Amino acid sequence: MLPIVLIARNFVRTQWLVITIMSAYLVGITWVFAIHEQRAETVFFLQWHSSYVLFLAMTLAVGAIQTERKSRRIIALLSKGIHRWQYLAGLLGGCAVIVGIFWILISGSMVLLYRQARYPLDGLPVLILALFCCCMAASSVALFYSAFLHPLLAAVACAVTLLLPYVSQPAGLHLSGQWFPVFSAVGMLQRFQLNVSGEAWTISLVSLAWILGFVAAATAVFNRRDVTTALE
């Protein structure tokens, strides 16, 4: 457990600039929205920033292994007897901490906007939990593809996987969106009107299944990869 924590802490430390900029932005934009708060603006605030954090969760993970390879730090870590699954878990843990910071800030902003407009807070924690789990599912998928693809290709593959029910429609395939947490979350946010349905719990559970499955797959692939050179 300790190696995972240390790897996660180091990863968070390398992303301090992203954390600082995004935190300052979220504080500032909350103040702007709070000046003339309306129902539609509160809904838009959550929809807008959910997509931001989801995109950030994917980009953080998709370039993590490539960066570590270029810096040769990954070799130093693995040479100390750290298992590769621990290394991947540490990277994912670092993503979870960063994404968690942003969702805490967004949650605080939503509570402020809700209370200012006298909207009930019932269900908001469940919604935030579902969206956080979706972000971690996106990070897990990105980490899987980045184990054997260049970050750019991994990002494209990750986006296609997350939105596969939508992408497959032109080909005549109709996949059930409930098994794709990010796709389901996008639909839930499009219908969001400050009320939370039981769909949020389903999204959380499916996201957890995705996290476990893609981390296991990433570990299986990563165990067979040569980490001494960066993917070009």
PDB file of C-alpha atoms in Angstrom:
ATOM      1  CA  MET A   1       0.000   0.000   0.000  1.00  0.00           C
ATOM      2  CA  LEU A   2       2.831   2.411   0.851  1.00  0.00           C
ATOM      3  CA  PRO A   3       4.370   2.324  -2.671  1.00  0.00           C
ATOM      4  CA  ILE A   4       0.964   3.133  -4.158  1.00  0.00           C
ATOM      5  CA  VAL A   5       0.527   6.093  -1.821  1.00  0.00           C
ATOM      6  CA  LEU A   6       4.021   7.408  -2.570  1.00  0.00           C
ATOM      7  CA  ILE A   7       3.557   7.103  -6.340  1.00  0.00           C
ATOM      8  CA  ALA A   8       0.181   8.824  -6.095  1.00  0.00           C
ATOM      9  CA  ARG A   9       1.643  11.629  -3.984  1.00  0.00           C
ATOM     10  CA  ASN A  10       4.472  12.198  -6.438  1.00  0.00           C
ATOM     11  CA  PHE A  11       2.048  12.253  -9.365  1.00  0.00           C
ATOM     12  CA  VAL A  12      -0.110  14.856  -7.632  1.00  0.00           C
ATOM     13  CA  ARG A  13       3.002  16.923  -6.927  1.00  0.00           C
ATOM     14  CA  THR A  14       3.926  16.984 -10.620  1.00  0.00           C
ATOM     15  CA  GLN A  15       0.477  18.355 -11.463  1.00  0.00           C
ATOM     16  CA  TRP A  16       0.554  21.260  -8.992  1.00  0.00           C
ATOM     17  CA  LEU A  17       0.231  23.871 -11.749  1.00  0.00           C
ATOM     18  CA  VAL A  18      -2.921  22.248 -13.167  1.00  0.00           C
ATOM     19  CA  ILE A  19      -4.412  22.008  -9.685  1.00  0.00           C
ATOM     20  CA  THR A  20      -3.626  25.653  -8.912  1.00  0.00           C
ATOM     21  CA  ILE A  21      -5.006  27.030 -12.173  1.00  0.00           C
ATOM     22  CA  MET A  22      -8.191  24.952 -12.096  1.00  0.00           C
ATOM     23  CA  SER A  23      -8.815  25.710  -8.421  1.00  0.00           C
ATOM     24  CA  ALA A  24      -8.437  29.450  -8.981  1.00  0.00           C
ATOM     25  CA  TYR A  25     -10.725  29.221 -11.993  1.00  0.00           C
ATOM     26  CA  LEU A  26     -13.445  27.327 -10.113  1.00  0.00           C
ATOM     27  CA  VAL A  27     -13.394  29.807  -7.232  1.00  0.00           C
ATOM     28  CA  GLY A  28     -13.609  32.736  -9.627  1.00  0.00           C
ATOM     29  CA  ILE A  29     -16.346  31.329 -11.848  1.00  0.00           C
ATOM     30  CA  THR A  30     -18.437  30.422  -8.810  1.00  0.00           C
ATOM     31  CA  TRP A  31     -18.364  34.052  -7.740  1.00  0.00           C
ATOM     32  CA  VAL A  32     -19.488  35.106 -11.243  1.00  0.00           C
ATOM     33  CA  PHE A  33     -22.388  32.637 -11.278  1.00  0.00           C
ATOM     34  CA  ALA A  34     -23.416  33.594  -7.734  1.00  0.00           C
ATOM     35  CA  ILE A  35     -23.942  37.255  -8.646  1.00  0.00           C
ATOM     36  CA  HIS A  36     -27.022  36.646 -10.763  1.00  0.00           C
ATOM     37  CA  GLU A  37     -27.930  33.079  -9.876  1.00  0.00           C
ATOM     38  CA  GLN A  38     -30.832  31.475 -11.757  1.00  0.00           C
ATOM     39  CA  ARG A  39     -32.047  27.912 -12.141  1.00  0.00           C
ATOM     40  CA  ALA A  40     -30.792  27.552 -15.707  1.00  0.00           C
ATOM     41  CA  GLU A  41     -27.373  28.906 -14.750  1.00  0.00           C
ATOM     42  CA  THR A  42     -27.022  26.432 -11.887  1.00  0.00           C
ATOM     43  CA  VAL A  43     -27.831  23.542 -14.223  1.00  0.00           C
ATOM     44  CA  PHE A  44     -25.396  24.896 -16.808  1.00  0.00           C
ATOM     45  CA  PHE A  45     -22.673  25.271 -14.171  1.00  0.00           C
ATOM     46  CA  LEU A  46     -22.776  21.566 -13.337  1.00  0.00           C
ATOM     47  CA  GLN A  47     -23.089  20.428 -16.947  1.00  0.00           C
ATOM     48  CA  TRP A  48     -20.230  22.630 -18.108  1.00  0.00           C
ATOM     49  CA  HIS A  49     -17.778  21.778 -15.356  1.00  0.00           C
ATOM     50  CA  SER A  50     -18.610  18.076 -15.361  1.00  0.00           C
ATOM     51  CA  SER A  51     -17.354  17.900 -18.930  1.00  0.00           C
ATOM     52  CA  TYR A  52     -14.230  19.841 -17.950  1.00  0.00           C
ATOM     53  CA  VAL A  53     -13.315  17.491 -15.116  1.00  0.00           C
ATOM     54  CA  LEU A  54     -14.152  14.410 -17.193  1.00  0.00           C
ATOM     55  CA  PHE A  55     -11.832  15.601 -19.954  1.00  0.00           C
ATOM     56  CA  LEU A  56      -9.150  16.438 -17.402  1.00  0.00           C
ATOM     57  CA  ALA A  57      -9.433  12.981 -15.799  1.00  0.00           C
ATOM     58  CA  MET A  58      -8.818  11.380 -19.173  1.00  0.00           C
ATOM     59  CA  THR A  59      -5.885  13.621 -20.156  1.00  0.00           C
ATOM     60  CA  LEU A  60      -4.157  13.210 -16.793  1.00  0.00           C
ATOM     61  CA  ALA A  61      -4.080   9.428 -17.156  1.00  0.00           C
ATOM     62  CA  VAL A  62      -3.461   9.211 -20.874  1.00  0.00           C
ATOM     63  CA  GLY A  63      -0.058  10.907 -20.703  1.00  0.00           C
ATOM     64  CA  ALA A  64       1.135   9.656 -17.327  1.00  0.00           C
ATOM     65  CA  ILE A  65       3.040   6.549 -18.465  1.00  0.00           C
ATOM     66  CA  GLN A  66       4.589   8.325 -21.463  1.00  0.00           C
ATOM     67  CA  THR A  67       5.889  11.120 -19.253  1.00  0.00           C
ATOM     68  CA  GLU A  68       7.354   8.640 -16.777  1.00  0.00           C
ATOM     69  CA  ARG A  69       9.072   6.762 -19.591  1.00  0.00           C
ATOM     70  CA  LYS A  70      10.631   9.885 -21.015  1.00  0.00           C
ATOM     71  CA  SER A  71      11.953  10.940 -17.631  1.00  0.00           C
ATOM     72  CA  ARG A  72      13.191   7.360 -16.994  1.00  0.00           C
ATOM     73  CA  ARG A  73      11.643   7.580 -13.548  1.00  0.00           C
ATOM     74  CA  ILE A  74       9.547   4.499 -14.213  1.00  0.00           C
ATOM     75  CA  ILE A  75      12.709   2.385 -14.516  1.00  0.00           C
ATOM     76  CA  ALA A  76      14.004   3.666 -11.188  1.00  0.00           C
ATOM     77  CA  LEU A  77      10.721   2.815  -9.492  1.00  0.00           C
ATOM     78  CA  LEU A  78      10.333  -0.666 -10.929  1.00  0.00           C
ATOM     79  CA  SER A  79      13.964  -1.480 -10.171  1.00  0.00           C
ATOM     80  CA  LYS A  80      13.167  -1.032  -6.466  1.00  0.00           C
ATOM     81  CA  GLY A  81      10.898  -4.056  -6.486  1.00  0.00           C
ATOM     82  CA  ILE A  82       7.622  -2.206  -6.988  1.00  0.00           C
ATOM     83  CA  HIS A  83       5.121  -4.376  -8.826  1.00  0.00           C
ATOM     84  CA  ARG A  84       3.681  -2.987 -12.029  1.00  0.00           C
ATOM     85  CA  TRP A  85       0.128  -3.205 -10.736  1.00  0.00           C
ATOM     86  CA  GLN A  86       1.210  -1.066  -7.792  1.00  0.00           C
ATOM     87  CA  TYR A  87       2.684   1.453 -10.192  1.00  0.00           C
ATOM     88  CA  LEU A  88      -0.531   1.678 -12.203  1.00  0.00           C
ATOM     89  CA  ALA A  89      -2.610   1.841  -9.025  1.00  0.00           C
ATOM     90  CA  GLY A  90      -0.434   4.720  -7.832  1.00  0.00           C
ATOM     91  CA  LEU A  91      -0.973   6.661 -11.052  1.00  0.00           C
ATOM     92  CA  LEU A  92      -4.705   6.052 -10.864  1.00  0.00           C
ATOM     93  CA  GLY A  93      -4.686   7.053  -7.203  1.00  0.00           C
ATOM     94  CA  GLY A  94      -2.973  10.307  -8.105  1.00  0.00           C
ATOM     95  CA  CYS A  95      -5.633  10.981 -10.731  1.00  0.00           C
ATOM     96  CA  ALA A  96      -8.293  10.237  -8.111  1.00  0.00           C
ATOM     97  CA  VAL A  97      -6.811  12.785  -5.699  1.00  0.00           C
ATOM     98  CA  ILE A  98      -6.653  15.520  -8.338  1.00  0.00           C
ATOM     99  CA  VAL A  99     -10.137  14.793  -9.677  1.00  0.00           C
ATOM    100  CA  GLY A 100     -11.411  14.584  -6.098  1.00  0.00           C
ATOM    101  CA  ILE A 101     -10.047  18.065  -5.352  1.00  0.00           C
ATOM    102  CA  PHE A 102     -11.918  19.503  -8.300  1.00  0.00           C
ATOM    103  CA  TRP A 103     -15.155  17.735  -7.387  1.00  0.00           C
ATOM    104  CA  ILE A 104     -14.902  19.002  -3.826  1.00  0.00           C
ATOM    105  CA  LEU A 105     -14.594  22.546  -5.177  1.00  0.00           C
ATOM    106  CA  ILE A 106     -17.486  22.006  -7.583  1.00  0.00           C
ATOM    107  CA  SER A 107     -19.573  20.514  -4.760  1.00  0.00           C
ATOM    108  CA  GLY A 108     -18.922  23.582  -2.632  1.00  0.00           C
ATOM    109  CA  SER A 109     -19.921  25.796  -5.533  1.00  0.00           C
ATOM    110  CA  MET A 110     -23.113  23.821  -6.098  1.00  0.00           C
ATOM    111  CA  VAL A 111     -24.048  24.001  -2.407  1.00  0.00           C
ATOM    112  CA  LEU A 112     -23.553  27.775  -2.505  1.00  0.00           C
ATOM    113  CA  LEU A 113     -25.667  28.182  -5.640  1.00  0.00           C
ATOM    114  CA  TYR A 114     -28.357  25.809  -4.343  1.00  0.00           C
ATOM    115  CA  ARG A 115     -28.668  27.579  -1.009  1.00  0.00           C
ATOM    116  CA  GLN A 116     -28.657  31.000  -2.551  1.00  0.00           C
ATOM    117  CA  ALA A 117     -31.598  30.028  -4.750  1.00  0.00           C
ATOM    118  CA  ARG A 118     -33.226  27.957  -1.946  1.00  0.00           C
ATOM    119  CA  TYR A 119     -33.081  24.693  -3.869  1.00  0.00           C
ATOM    120  CA  PRO A 120     -33.107  21.430  -1.843  1.00  0.00           C
ATOM    121  CA  LEU A 121     -29.756  19.708  -1.500  1.00  0.00           C
ATOM    122  CA  ASP A 122     -31.311  16.222  -1.456  1.00  0.00           C
ATOM    123  CA  GLY A 123     -29.482  13.869  -3.759  1.00  0.00           C
ATOM    124  CA  LEU A 124     -26.593  16.211  -4.595  1.00  0.00           C
ATOM    125  CA  PRO A 125     -23.959  14.005  -2.856  1.00  0.00           C
ATOM    126  CA  VAL A 126     -25.186  10.965  -4.809  1.00  0.00           C
ATOM    127  CA  LEU A 127     -24.916  12.899  -8.062  1.00  0.00           C
ATOM    128  CA  ILE A 128     -21.390  14.119  -7.287  1.00  0.00           C
ATOM    129  CA  LEU A 129     -20.350  10.572  -6.337  1.00  0.00           C
ATOM    130  CA  ALA A 130     -21.661   9.223  -9.651  1.00  0.00           C
ATOM    131  CA  LEU A 131     -19.805  11.883 -11.636  1.00  0.00           C
ATOM    132  CA  PHE A 132     -16.596  11.289  -9.681  1.00  0.00           C
ATOM    133  CA  CYS A 133     -16.842   7.551 -10.396  1.00  0.00           C
ATOM    134  CA  CYS A 134     -17.385   8.323 -14.081  1.00  0.00           C
ATOM    135  CA  CYS A 135     -14.224  10.419 -14.119  1.00  0.00           C
ATOM    136  CA  MET A 136     -12.262   7.571 -12.562  1.00  0.00           C
ATOM    137  CA  ALA A 137     -13.706   5.146 -15.095  1.00  0.00           C
ATOM    138  CA  ALA A 138     -12.462   7.474 -17.842  1.00  0.00           C
ATOM    139  CA  SER A 139      -9.005   7.587 -16.202  1.00  0.00           C
ATOM    140  CA  SER A 140      -8.936   3.776 -16.021  1.00  0.00           C
ATOM    141  CA  VAL A 141      -9.769   3.417 -19.710  1.00  0.00           C
ATOM    142  CA  ALA A 142      -7.151   6.024 -20.619  1.00  0.00           C
ATOM    143  CA  LEU A 143      -4.549   4.262 -18.484  1.00  0.00           C
ATOM    144  CA  PHE A 144      -5.313   0.968 -20.224  1.00  0.00           C
ATOM    145  CA  TYR A 145      -4.824   2.335 -23.731  1.00  0.00           C
ATOM    146  CA  SER A 146      -1.761   4.380 -22.755  1.00  0.00           C
ATOM    147  CA  ALA A 147      -0.058   1.148 -21.668  1.00  0.00           C
ATOM    148  CA  PHE A 148       0.439   0.181 -25.329  1.00  0.00           C
ATOM    149  CA  LEU A 149      -0.477   3.213 -27.466  1.00  0.00           C
ATOM    150  CA  HIS A 150       0.946   6.666 -28.031  1.00  0.00           C
ATOM    151  CA  PRO A 151      -0.948   9.201 -25.851  1.00  0.00           C
ATOM    152  CA  LEU A 152      -2.683  10.781 -28.850  1.00  0.00           C
ATOM    153  CA  LEU A 153      -3.962   7.444 -30.124  1.00  0.00           C
ATOM    154  CA  ALA A 154      -4.814   6.390 -26.585  1.00  0.00           C
ATOM    155  CA  ALA A 155      -6.911   9.530 -26.129  1.00  0.00           C
ATOM    156  CA  VAL A 156      -8.865   8.817 -29.323  1.00  0.00           C
ATOM    157  CA  ALA A 157      -9.365   5.153 -28.382  1.00  0.00           C
ATOM    158  CA  CYS A 158     -10.479   6.163 -24.892  1.00  0.00           C
ATOM    159  CA  ALA A 159     -13.019   8.677 -26.196  1.00  0.00           C
ATOM    160  CA  VAL A 160     -14.438   6.118 -28.651  1.00  0.00           C
ATOM    161  CA  THR A 161     -14.731   3.495 -25.907  1.00  0.00           C
ATOM    162  CA  LEU A 162     -16.457   5.828 -23.466  1.00  0.00           C
ATOM    163  CA  LEU A 163     -18.994   6.962 -26.061  1.00  0.00           C
ATOM    164  CA  LEU A 164     -19.265   3.704 -27.993  1.00  0.00           C
ATOM    165  CA  PRO A 165     -23.109   3.578 -27.970  1.00  0.00           C
ATOM    166  CA  TYR A 166     -23.160   6.934 -29.768  1.00  0.00           C
ATOM    167  CA  VAL A 167     -20.257   6.152 -32.106  1.00  0.00           C
ATOM    168  CA  SER A 168     -21.751   2.794 -33.127  1.00  0.00           C
ATOM    169  CA  GLN A 169     -25.151   4.193 -34.138  1.00  0.00           C
ATOM    170  CA  PRO A 170     -24.167   5.151 -37.728  1.00  0.00           C
ATOM    171  CA  ALA A 171     -23.080   1.525 -38.256  1.00  0.00           C
ATOM    172  CA  GLY A 172     -26.525   0.316 -37.228  1.00  0.00           C
ATOM    173  CA  LEU A 173     -25.408  -1.017 -33.855  1.00  0.00           C
ATOM    174  CA  HIS A 174     -27.530  -0.084 -30.873  1.00  0.00           C
ATOM    175  CA  LEU A 175     -25.644  -0.763 -27.666  1.00  0.00           C
ATOM    176  CA  SER A 176     -27.280  -0.350 -24.291  1.00  0.00           C
ATOM    177  CA  GLY A 177     -26.060   2.917 -22.813  1.00  0.00           C
ATOM    178  CA  GLN A 178     -26.575   1.761 -19.225  1.00  0.00           C
ATOM    179  CA  TRP A 179     -23.381  -0.326 -19.445  1.00  0.00           C
ATOM    180  CA  PHE A 180     -21.347   2.711 -20.473  1.00  0.00           C
ATOM    181  CA  PRO A 181     -21.151   5.012 -17.437  1.00  0.00           C
ATOM    182  CA  VAL A 182     -19.834   8.130 -19.155  1.00  0.00           C
ATOM    183  CA  PHE A 183     -22.443   7.858 -21.903  1.00  0.00           C
ATOM    184  CA  SER A 184     -25.141   7.425 -19.242  1.00  0.00           C
ATOM    185  CA  ALA A 185     -23.793  10.360 -17.231  1.00  0.00           C
ATOM    186  CA  VAL A 186     -23.894  12.629 -20.278  1.00  0.00           C
ATOM    187  CA  GLY A 187     -27.540  11.720 -20.821  1.00  0.00           C
ATOM    188  CA  MET A 188     -28.324  12.219 -17.144  1.00  0.00           C
ATOM    189  CA  LEU A 189     -26.750  15.686 -17.163  1.00  0.00           C
ATOM    190  CA  GLN A 190     -28.637  16.662 -20.304  1.00  0.00           C
ATOM    191  CA  ARG A 191     -31.889  15.858 -18.476  1.00  0.00           C
ATOM    192  CA  PHE A 192     -30.702  17.346 -15.175  1.00  0.00           C
ATOM    193  CA  GLN A 193     -33.060  19.899 -13.635  1.00  0.00           C
ATOM    194  CA  LEU A 194     -31.679  20.066 -10.069  1.00  0.00           C
ATOM    195  CA  ASN A 195     -33.227  16.705  -9.203  1.00  0.00           C
ATOM    196  CA  VAL A 196     -31.369  13.405  -8.904  1.00  0.00           C
ATOM    197  CA  SER A 197     -32.788  10.079 -10.009  1.00  0.00           C
ATOM    198  CA  GLY A 198     -31.840   6.541  -9.036  1.00  0.00           C
ATOM    199  CA  GLU A 199     -29.852   6.422 -12.262  1.00  0.00           C
ATOM    200  CA  ALA A 200     -26.941   8.007 -10.375  1.00  0.00           C
ATOM    201  CA  TRP A 201     -26.490   4.883  -8.228  1.00  0.00           C
ATOM    202  CA  THR A 202     -26.458   2.652 -11.303  1.00  0.00           C
ATOM    203  CA  ILE A 203     -23.833   4.853 -12.938  1.00  0.00           C
ATOM    204  CA  SER A 204     -21.654   4.652  -9.823  1.00  0.00           C
ATOM    205  CA  LEU A 205     -21.813   0.854  -9.676  1.00  0.00           C
ATOM    206  CA  VAL A 206     -21.131   0.391 -13.398  1.00  0.00           C
ATOM    207  CA  SER A 207     -18.235   2.865 -13.141  1.00  0.00           C
ATOM    208  CA  LEU A 208     -16.681   0.820 -10.341  1.00  0.00           C
ATOM    209  CA  ALA A 209     -16.940  -2.295 -12.503  1.00  0.00           C
ATOM    210  CA  TRP A 210     -15.220  -0.453 -15.354  1.00  0.00           C
ATOM    211  CA  ILE A 211     -12.444   0.723 -13.037  1.00  0.00           C
ATOM    212  CA  LEU A 212     -11.715  -2.782 -11.791  1.00  0.00           C
ATOM    213  CA  GLY A 213     -11.927  -4.324 -15.252  1.00  0.00           C
ATOM    214  CA  PHE A 214      -9.746  -1.814 -17.076  1.00  0.00           C
ATOM    215  CA  VAL A 215      -7.139  -1.629 -14.310  1.00  0.00           C
ATOM    216  CA  ALA A 216      -6.862  -5.432 -14.438  1.00  0.00           C
ATOM    217  CA  ALA A 217      -6.571  -5.298 -18.239  1.00  0.00           C
ATOM    218  CA  ALA A 218      -3.995  -2.493 -18.053  1.00  0.00           C
ATOM    219  CA  THR A 219      -1.934  -4.523 -15.595  1.00  0.00           C
ATOM    220  CA  ALA A 220      -2.028  -7.595 -17.854  1.00  0.00           C
ATOM    221  CA  VAL A 221      -0.873  -5.542 -20.846  1.00  0.00           C
ATOM    222  CA  PHE A 222       1.676  -3.492 -18.925  1.00  0.00           C
ATOM    223  CA  ASN A 223       3.325  -6.619 -17.520  1.00  0.00           C
ATOM    224  CA  ARG A 224       4.292  -7.562 -21.068  1.00  0.00           C
ATOM    225  CA  ARG A 225       5.530  -4.152 -22.206  1.00  0.00           C
ATOM    226  CA  ASP A 226       9.099  -2.909 -22.454  1.00  0.00           C
ATOM    227  CA  VAL A 227       9.220   0.214 -20.279  1.00  0.00           C
ATOM    228  CA  THR A 228      12.824   1.156 -21.076  1.00  0.00           C
ATOM    229  CA  THR A 229      11.817   3.251 -24.094  1.00  0.00           C
ATOM    230  CA  ALA A 230       9.066   5.802 -24.642  1.00  0.00           C
ATOM    231  CA  LEU A 231       6.385   5.178 -27.237  1.00  0.00           C
ATOM    232  CA  GLU A 232       6.915   7.418 -30.268  1.00  0.00           C
TER     233      GLU A 232
END
